Coordinates of N, CA and C and ligand atoms in Angstrom, one line a residue:
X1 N 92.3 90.8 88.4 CA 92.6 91.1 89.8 C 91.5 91.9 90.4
X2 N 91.2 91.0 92.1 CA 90.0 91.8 92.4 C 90.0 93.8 92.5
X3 N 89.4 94.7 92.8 CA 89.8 96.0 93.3 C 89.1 95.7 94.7
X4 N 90.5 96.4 95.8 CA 89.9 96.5 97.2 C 89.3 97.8 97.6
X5 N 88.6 98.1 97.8 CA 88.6 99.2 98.1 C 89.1 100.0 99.8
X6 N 89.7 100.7 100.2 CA 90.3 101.3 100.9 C 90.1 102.7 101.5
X7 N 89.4 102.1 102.8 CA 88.7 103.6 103.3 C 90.4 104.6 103.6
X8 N 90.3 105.5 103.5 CA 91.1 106.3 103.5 C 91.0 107.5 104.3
X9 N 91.3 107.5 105.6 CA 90.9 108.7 106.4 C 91.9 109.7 106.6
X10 N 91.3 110.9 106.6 CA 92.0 112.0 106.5 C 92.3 112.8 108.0
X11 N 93.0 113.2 108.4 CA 92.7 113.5 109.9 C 92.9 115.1 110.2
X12 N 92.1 115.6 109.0 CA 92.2 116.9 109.5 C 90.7 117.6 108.7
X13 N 90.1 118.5 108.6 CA 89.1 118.5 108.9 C 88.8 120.5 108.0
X14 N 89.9 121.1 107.6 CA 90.6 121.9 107.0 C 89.7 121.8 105.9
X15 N 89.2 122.7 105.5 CA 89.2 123.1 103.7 C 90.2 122.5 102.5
X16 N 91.2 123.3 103.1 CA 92.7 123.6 101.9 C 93.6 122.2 102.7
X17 N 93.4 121.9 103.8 CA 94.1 120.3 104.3 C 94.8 119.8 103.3
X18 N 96.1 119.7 103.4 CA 97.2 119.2 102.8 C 96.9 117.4 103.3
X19 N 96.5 117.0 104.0 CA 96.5 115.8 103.9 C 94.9 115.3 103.5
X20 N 94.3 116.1 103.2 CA 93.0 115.9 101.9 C 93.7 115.8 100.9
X21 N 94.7 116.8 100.4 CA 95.5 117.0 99.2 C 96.4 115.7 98.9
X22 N 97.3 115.1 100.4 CA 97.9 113.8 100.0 C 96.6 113.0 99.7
X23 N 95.7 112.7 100.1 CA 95.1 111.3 100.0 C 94.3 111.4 98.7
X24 N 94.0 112.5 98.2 CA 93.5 112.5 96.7 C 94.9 112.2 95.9
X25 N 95.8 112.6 96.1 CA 96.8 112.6 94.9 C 97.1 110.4 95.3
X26 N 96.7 110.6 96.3 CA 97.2 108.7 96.6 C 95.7 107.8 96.0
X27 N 95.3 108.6 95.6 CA 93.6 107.9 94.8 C 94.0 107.7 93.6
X28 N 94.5 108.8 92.6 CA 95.3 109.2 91.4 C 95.9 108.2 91.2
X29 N 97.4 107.8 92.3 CA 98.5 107.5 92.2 C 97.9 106.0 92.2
X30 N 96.9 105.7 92.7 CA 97.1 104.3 93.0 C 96.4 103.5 91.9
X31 N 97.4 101.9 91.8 CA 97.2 100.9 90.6 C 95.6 100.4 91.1
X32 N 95.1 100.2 89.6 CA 94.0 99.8 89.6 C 92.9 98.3 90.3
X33 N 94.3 98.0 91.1 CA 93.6 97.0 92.0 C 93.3 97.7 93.4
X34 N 93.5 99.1 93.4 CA 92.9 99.4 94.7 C 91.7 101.0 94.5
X35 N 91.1 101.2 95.3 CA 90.1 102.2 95.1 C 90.0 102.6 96.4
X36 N 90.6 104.3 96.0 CA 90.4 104.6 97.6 C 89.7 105.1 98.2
X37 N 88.8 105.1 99.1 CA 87.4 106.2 99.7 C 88.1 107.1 100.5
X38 N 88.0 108.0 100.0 CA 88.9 109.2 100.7 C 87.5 109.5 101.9
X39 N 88.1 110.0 103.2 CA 86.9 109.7 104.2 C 86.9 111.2 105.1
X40 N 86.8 111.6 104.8 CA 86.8 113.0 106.0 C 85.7 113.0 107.1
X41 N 86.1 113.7 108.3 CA 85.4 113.2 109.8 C 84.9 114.1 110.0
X42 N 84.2 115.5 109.0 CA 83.2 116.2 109.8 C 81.9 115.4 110.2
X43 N 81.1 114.6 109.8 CA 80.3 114.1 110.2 C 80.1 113.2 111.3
X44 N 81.5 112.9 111.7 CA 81.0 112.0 112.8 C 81.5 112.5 114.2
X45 N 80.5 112.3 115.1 CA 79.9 113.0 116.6 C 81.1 112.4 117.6
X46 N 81.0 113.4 118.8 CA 81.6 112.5 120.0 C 81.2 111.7 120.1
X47 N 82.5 110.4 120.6 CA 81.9 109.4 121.3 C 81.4 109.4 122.4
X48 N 80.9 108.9 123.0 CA 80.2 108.9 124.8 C 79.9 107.6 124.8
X49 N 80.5 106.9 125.9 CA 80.0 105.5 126.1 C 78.8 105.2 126.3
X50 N 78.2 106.6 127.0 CA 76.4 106.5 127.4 C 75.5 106.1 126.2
X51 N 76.1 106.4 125.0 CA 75.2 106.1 123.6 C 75.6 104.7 123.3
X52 N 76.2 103.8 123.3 CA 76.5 102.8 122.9 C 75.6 101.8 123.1
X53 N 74.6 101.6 123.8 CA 73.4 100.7 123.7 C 72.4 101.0 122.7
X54 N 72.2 102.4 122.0 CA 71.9 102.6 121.0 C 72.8 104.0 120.1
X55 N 73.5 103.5 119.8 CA 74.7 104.5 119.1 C 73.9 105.1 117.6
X56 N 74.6 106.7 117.7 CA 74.2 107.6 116.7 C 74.4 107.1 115.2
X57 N 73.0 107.0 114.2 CA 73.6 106.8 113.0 C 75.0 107.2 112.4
X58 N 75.6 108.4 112.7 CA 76.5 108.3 112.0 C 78.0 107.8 112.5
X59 N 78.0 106.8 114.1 CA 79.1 105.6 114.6 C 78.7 104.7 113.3
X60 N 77.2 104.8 113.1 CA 77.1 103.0 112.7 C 77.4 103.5 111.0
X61 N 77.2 104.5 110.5 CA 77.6 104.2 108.8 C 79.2 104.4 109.0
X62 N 79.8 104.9 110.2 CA 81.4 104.9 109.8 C 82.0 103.0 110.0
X63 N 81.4 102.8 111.2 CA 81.8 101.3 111.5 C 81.3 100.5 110.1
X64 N 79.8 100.6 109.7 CA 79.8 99.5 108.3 C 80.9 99.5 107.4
X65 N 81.1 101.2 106.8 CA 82.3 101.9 105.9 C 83.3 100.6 105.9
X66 N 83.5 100.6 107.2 CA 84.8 100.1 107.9 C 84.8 98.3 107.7
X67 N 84.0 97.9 108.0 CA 83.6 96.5 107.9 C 83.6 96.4 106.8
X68 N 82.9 96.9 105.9 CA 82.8 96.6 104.2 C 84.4 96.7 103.4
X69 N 85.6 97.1 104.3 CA 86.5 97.8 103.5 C 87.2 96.3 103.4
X70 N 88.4 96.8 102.3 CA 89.8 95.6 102.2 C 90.4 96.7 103.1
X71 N 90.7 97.0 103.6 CA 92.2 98.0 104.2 C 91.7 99.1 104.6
X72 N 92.6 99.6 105.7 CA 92.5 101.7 106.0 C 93.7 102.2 105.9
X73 N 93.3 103.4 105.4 CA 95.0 104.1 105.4 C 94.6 105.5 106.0
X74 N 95.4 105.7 106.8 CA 95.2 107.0 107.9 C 96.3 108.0 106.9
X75 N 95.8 109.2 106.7 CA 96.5 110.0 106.1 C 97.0 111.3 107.1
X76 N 97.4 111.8 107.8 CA 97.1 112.6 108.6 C 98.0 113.9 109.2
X77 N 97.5 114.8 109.5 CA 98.7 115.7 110.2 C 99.2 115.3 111.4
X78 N 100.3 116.3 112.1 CA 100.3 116.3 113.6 C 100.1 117.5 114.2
X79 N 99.5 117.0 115.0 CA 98.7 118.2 116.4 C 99.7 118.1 117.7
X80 N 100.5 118.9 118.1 CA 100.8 119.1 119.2 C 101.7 118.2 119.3
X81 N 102.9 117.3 118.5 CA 103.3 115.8 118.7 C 102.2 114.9 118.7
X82 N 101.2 115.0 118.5 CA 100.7 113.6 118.0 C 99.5 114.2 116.9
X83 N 98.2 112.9 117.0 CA 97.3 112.9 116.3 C 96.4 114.1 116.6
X84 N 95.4 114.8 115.4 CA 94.5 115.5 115.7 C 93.0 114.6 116.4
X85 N 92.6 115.5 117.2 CA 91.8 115.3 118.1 C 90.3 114.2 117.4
X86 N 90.1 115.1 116.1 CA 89.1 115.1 115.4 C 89.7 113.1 115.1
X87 N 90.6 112.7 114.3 CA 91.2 111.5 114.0 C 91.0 110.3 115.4
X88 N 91.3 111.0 116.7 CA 91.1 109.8 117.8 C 89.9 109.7 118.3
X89 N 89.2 110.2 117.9 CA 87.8 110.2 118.0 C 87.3 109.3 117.4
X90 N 87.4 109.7 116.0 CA 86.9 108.3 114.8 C 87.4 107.0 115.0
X91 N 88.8 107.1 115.4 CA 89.2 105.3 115.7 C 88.5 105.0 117.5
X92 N 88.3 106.2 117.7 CA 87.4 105.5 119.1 C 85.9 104.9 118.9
X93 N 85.2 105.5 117.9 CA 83.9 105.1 117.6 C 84.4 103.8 117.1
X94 N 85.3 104.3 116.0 CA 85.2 102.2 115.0 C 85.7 101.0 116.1
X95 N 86.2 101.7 117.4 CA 86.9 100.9 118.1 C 85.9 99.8 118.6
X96 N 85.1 100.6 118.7 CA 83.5 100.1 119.7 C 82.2 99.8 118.9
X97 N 81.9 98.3 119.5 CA 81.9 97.8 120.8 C 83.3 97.3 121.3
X98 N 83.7 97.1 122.6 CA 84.6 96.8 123.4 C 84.7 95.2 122.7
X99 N 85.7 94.7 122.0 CA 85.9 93.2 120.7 C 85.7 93.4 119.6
X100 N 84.9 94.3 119.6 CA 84.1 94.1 118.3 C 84.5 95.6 116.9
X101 N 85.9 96.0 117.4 CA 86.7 97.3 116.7 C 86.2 96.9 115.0
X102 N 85.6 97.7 114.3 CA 85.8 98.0 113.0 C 86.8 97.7 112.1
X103 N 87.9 98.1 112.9 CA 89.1 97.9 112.5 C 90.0 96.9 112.6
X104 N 89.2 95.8 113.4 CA 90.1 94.7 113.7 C 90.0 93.6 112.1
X105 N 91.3 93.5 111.9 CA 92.1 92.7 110.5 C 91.8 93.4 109.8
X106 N 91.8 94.6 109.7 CA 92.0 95.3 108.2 C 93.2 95.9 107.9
X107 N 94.3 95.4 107.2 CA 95.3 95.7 106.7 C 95.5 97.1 106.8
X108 N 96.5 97.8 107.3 CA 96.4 99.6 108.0 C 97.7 100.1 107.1
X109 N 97.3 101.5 106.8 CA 98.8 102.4 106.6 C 98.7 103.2 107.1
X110 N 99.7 103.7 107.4 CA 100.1 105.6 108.0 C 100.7 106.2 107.7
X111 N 100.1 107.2 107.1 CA 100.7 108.3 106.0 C 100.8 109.7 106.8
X112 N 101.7 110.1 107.2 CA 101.7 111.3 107.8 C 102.6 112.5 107.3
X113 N 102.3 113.8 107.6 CA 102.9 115.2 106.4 C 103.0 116.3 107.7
X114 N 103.6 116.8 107.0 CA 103.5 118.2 107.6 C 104.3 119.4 107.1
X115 N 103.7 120.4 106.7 CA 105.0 121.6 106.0 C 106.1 121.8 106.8
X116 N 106.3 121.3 108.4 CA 107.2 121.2 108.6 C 108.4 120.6 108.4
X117 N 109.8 120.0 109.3 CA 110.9 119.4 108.6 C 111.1 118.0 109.6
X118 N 110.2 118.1 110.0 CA 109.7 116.8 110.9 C 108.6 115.3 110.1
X119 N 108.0 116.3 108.9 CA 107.1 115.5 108.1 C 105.6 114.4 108.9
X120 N 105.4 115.2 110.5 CA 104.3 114.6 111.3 C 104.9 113.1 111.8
X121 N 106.2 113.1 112.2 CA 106.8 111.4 112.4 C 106.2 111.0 114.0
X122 N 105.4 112.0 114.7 CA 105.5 111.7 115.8 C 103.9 111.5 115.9
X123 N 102.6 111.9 115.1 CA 101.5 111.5 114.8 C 102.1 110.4 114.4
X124 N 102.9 109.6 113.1 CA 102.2 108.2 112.7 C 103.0 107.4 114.1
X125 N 103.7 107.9 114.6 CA 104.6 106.6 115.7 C 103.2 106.7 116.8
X126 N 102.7 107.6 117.1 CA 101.5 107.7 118.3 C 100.5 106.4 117.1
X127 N 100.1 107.0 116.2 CA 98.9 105.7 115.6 C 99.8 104.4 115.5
X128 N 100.9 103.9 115.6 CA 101.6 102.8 115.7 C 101.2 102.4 117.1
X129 N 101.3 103.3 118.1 CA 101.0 102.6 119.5 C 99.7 102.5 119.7
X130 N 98.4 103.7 119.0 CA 97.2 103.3 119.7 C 96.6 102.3 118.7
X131 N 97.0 101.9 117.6 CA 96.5 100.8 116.8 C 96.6 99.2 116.5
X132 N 97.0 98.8 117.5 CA 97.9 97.3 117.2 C 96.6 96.9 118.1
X133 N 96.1 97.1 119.1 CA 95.0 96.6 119.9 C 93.5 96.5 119.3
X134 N 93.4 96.7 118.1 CA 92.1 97.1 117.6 C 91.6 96.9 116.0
X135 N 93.4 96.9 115.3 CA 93.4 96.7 113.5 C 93.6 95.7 113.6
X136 N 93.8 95.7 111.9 CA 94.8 94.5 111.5 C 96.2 95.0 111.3
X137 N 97.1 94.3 110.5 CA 98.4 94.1 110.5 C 98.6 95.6 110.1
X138 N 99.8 96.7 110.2 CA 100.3 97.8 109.7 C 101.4 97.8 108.9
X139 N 101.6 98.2 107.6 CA 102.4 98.1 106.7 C 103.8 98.9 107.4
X140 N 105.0 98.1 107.7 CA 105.6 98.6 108.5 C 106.9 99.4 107.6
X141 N 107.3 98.9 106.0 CA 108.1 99.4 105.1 C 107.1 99.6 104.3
X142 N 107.0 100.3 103.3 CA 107.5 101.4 103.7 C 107.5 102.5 104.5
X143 N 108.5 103.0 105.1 CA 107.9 104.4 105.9 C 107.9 105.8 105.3
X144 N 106.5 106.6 105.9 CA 106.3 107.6 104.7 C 106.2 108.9 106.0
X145 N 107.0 109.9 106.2 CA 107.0 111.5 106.3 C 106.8 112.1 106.1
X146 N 106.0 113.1 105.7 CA 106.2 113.7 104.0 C 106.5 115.2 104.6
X147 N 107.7 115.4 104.9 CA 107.9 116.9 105.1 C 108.0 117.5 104.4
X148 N 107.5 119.4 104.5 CA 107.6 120.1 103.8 C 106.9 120.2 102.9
X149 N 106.0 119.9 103.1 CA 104.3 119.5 102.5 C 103.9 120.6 101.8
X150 N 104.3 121.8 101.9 CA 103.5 123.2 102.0 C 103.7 123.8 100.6
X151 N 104.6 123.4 99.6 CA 104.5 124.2 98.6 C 104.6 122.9 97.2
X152 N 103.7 121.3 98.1 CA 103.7 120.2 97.2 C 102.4 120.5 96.2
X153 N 101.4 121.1 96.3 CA 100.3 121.3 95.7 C 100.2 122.8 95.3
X154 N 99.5 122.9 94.0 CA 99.2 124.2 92.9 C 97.7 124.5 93.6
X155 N 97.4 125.7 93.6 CA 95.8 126.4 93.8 C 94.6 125.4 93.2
X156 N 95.3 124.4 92.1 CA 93.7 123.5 92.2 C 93.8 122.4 93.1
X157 N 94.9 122.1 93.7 CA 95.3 121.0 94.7 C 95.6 119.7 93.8
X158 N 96.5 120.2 92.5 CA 97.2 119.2 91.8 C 98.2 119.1 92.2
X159 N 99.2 117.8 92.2 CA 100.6 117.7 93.2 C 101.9 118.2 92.5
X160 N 102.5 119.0 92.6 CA 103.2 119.8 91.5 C 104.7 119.2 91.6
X161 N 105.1 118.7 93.0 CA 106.0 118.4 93.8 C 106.6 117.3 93.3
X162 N 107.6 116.9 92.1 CA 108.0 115.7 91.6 C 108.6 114.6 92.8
X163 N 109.4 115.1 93.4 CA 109.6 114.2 95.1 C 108.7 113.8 95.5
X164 N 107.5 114.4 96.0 CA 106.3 114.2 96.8 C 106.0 112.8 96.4
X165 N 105.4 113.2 94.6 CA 105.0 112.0 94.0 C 105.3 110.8 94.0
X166 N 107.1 111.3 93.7 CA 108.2 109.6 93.7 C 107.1 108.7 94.9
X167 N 108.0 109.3 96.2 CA 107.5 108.8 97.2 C 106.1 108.2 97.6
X168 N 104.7 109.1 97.1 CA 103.8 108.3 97.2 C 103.5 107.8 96.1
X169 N 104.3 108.1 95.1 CA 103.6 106.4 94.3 C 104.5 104.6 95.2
X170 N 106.1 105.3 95.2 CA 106.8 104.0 95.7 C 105.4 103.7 97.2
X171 N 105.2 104.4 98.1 CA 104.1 104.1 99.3 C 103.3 103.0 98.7
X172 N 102.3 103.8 97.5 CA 100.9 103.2 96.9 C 101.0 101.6 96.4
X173 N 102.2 101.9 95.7 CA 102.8 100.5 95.4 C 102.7 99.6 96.0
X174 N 103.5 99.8 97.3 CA 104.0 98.8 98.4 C 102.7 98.4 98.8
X175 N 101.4 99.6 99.2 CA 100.6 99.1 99.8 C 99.7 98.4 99.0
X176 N 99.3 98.4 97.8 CA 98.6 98.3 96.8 C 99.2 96.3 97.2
X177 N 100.4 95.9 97.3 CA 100.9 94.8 97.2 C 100.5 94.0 98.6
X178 N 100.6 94.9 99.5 CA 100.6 94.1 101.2 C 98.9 94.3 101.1
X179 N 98.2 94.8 100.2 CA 96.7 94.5 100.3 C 96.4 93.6 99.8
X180 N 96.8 92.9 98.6 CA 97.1 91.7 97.9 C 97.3 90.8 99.0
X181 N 98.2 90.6 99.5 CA 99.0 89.6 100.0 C 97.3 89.4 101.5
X182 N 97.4 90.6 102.3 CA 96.7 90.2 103.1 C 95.2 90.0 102.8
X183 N 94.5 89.8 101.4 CA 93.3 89.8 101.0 C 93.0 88.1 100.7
X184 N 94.4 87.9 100.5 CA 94.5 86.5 99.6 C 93.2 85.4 100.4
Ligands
FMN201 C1 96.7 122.8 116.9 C2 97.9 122.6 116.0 C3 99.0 121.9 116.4 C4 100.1 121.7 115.5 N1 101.1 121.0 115.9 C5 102.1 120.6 115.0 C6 103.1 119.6 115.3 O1 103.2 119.2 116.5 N2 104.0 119.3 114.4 C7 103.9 119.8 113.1 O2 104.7 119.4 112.3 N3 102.9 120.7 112.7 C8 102.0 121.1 113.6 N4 101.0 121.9 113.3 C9 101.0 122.5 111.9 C10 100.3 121.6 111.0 O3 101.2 120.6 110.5 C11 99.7 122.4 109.8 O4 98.8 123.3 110.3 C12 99.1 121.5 108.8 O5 98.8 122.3 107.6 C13 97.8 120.8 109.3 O6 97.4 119.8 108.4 P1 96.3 120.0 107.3 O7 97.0 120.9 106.2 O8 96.1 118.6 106.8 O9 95.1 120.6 107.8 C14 100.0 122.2 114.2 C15 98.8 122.9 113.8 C16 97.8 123.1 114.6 C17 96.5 123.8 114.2

């Protein structure tokens, strides 16, 4: 079986980031036909349309990242009811050029957490609407929340949380399979 590999963006930007914490434990968790590149967004700049005739190396190593992948899985918190600022930025660069999105047909997931009792459901429903114009298809079952996030990980950022796990291994699974399916 081939291994896909699966950029994996994090959407928070945090040190101690509980959704750093999910996306390594979903690297762990996941069967050997996938490989995840866990992807964090300090390095990449505002967008500004003024640069796009000759855009900043670091648009163009996120867009290659992106083009070279089998899949993306957005891992992410919520900011204010939706996504963090830092996260719409990055799908604005891969978006561009105007047709020519990074992200267009790459099999998508949306993983969203929060120590709250909400589990971030209003970040992944926001990346359901800003992403259908620009990906590929989004793994619509399973759906994943992960509330209560806050006491799932031990001080080395190992997942202590037996629930937590259930859940993202059943996620890894699923997606591990709809990457299959859409790679064929
Ligand atoms: C600017 C800001 C806005 C936030 N808004 C929400 C929110 O709308 N819903 C929520 O569940 N948590 C909210 N939180 C709390 C975050 O879920 C919490 O800080 C979380 O740890 C951030 O994710 P991270 O651990 O991956 O950095 C907010 C936090 C910040 C800093």
């Amino acid at each position: 079986m081939a291994t896909h590999t699966i950029v994996t963006i994090v959407g928070s930007l945090r040190k101690e980031s509980f959704s750093l914490k999910v996306a390594n434990a979903l690297a762990k968790l996941a069967p050997a036909s996938l490989k995840l590149d866990v992807t964090t967004l300090h390095d990449i700049s505002f967008f500004n349309q003024d640069l796009e005739a000759n855009p900043p190396a670091d648009w163009l190593a996120f867009r290659e990242k992106l083009q070279k992948s089998n899949g993306v899985l957005f891992v992410t918190p919520e900011y204010n009811r939706s996504i963090p600022g830092v996260l719409k930025n990055a799908i604005d660069v891969g978006s561009r050029p105007y047709g020519k999105s990074s992200f267009l047909g790459k099999p998508t997931g949306i993983v969203s957490n929060s120590p709250g009792a909400l589990g971030g459901v209003s970040a992944a429903k926001h990346l359901q609407n800003i992403l259908p114009g620009i990906s590929g298809p989004i793994l619509g079952q399973p759906e994943i929340y992960l509330n209560g996030i806050g006491d799932a990980f031990n001080e080395k950022g190992e997942l202590v949380k037996e629930a937590v796990q259930k859940v993202l291994q059943q996620y890894i699974n699923a997606f591990a399979a709809f990457i299959e399916q859409q790679n064929r």
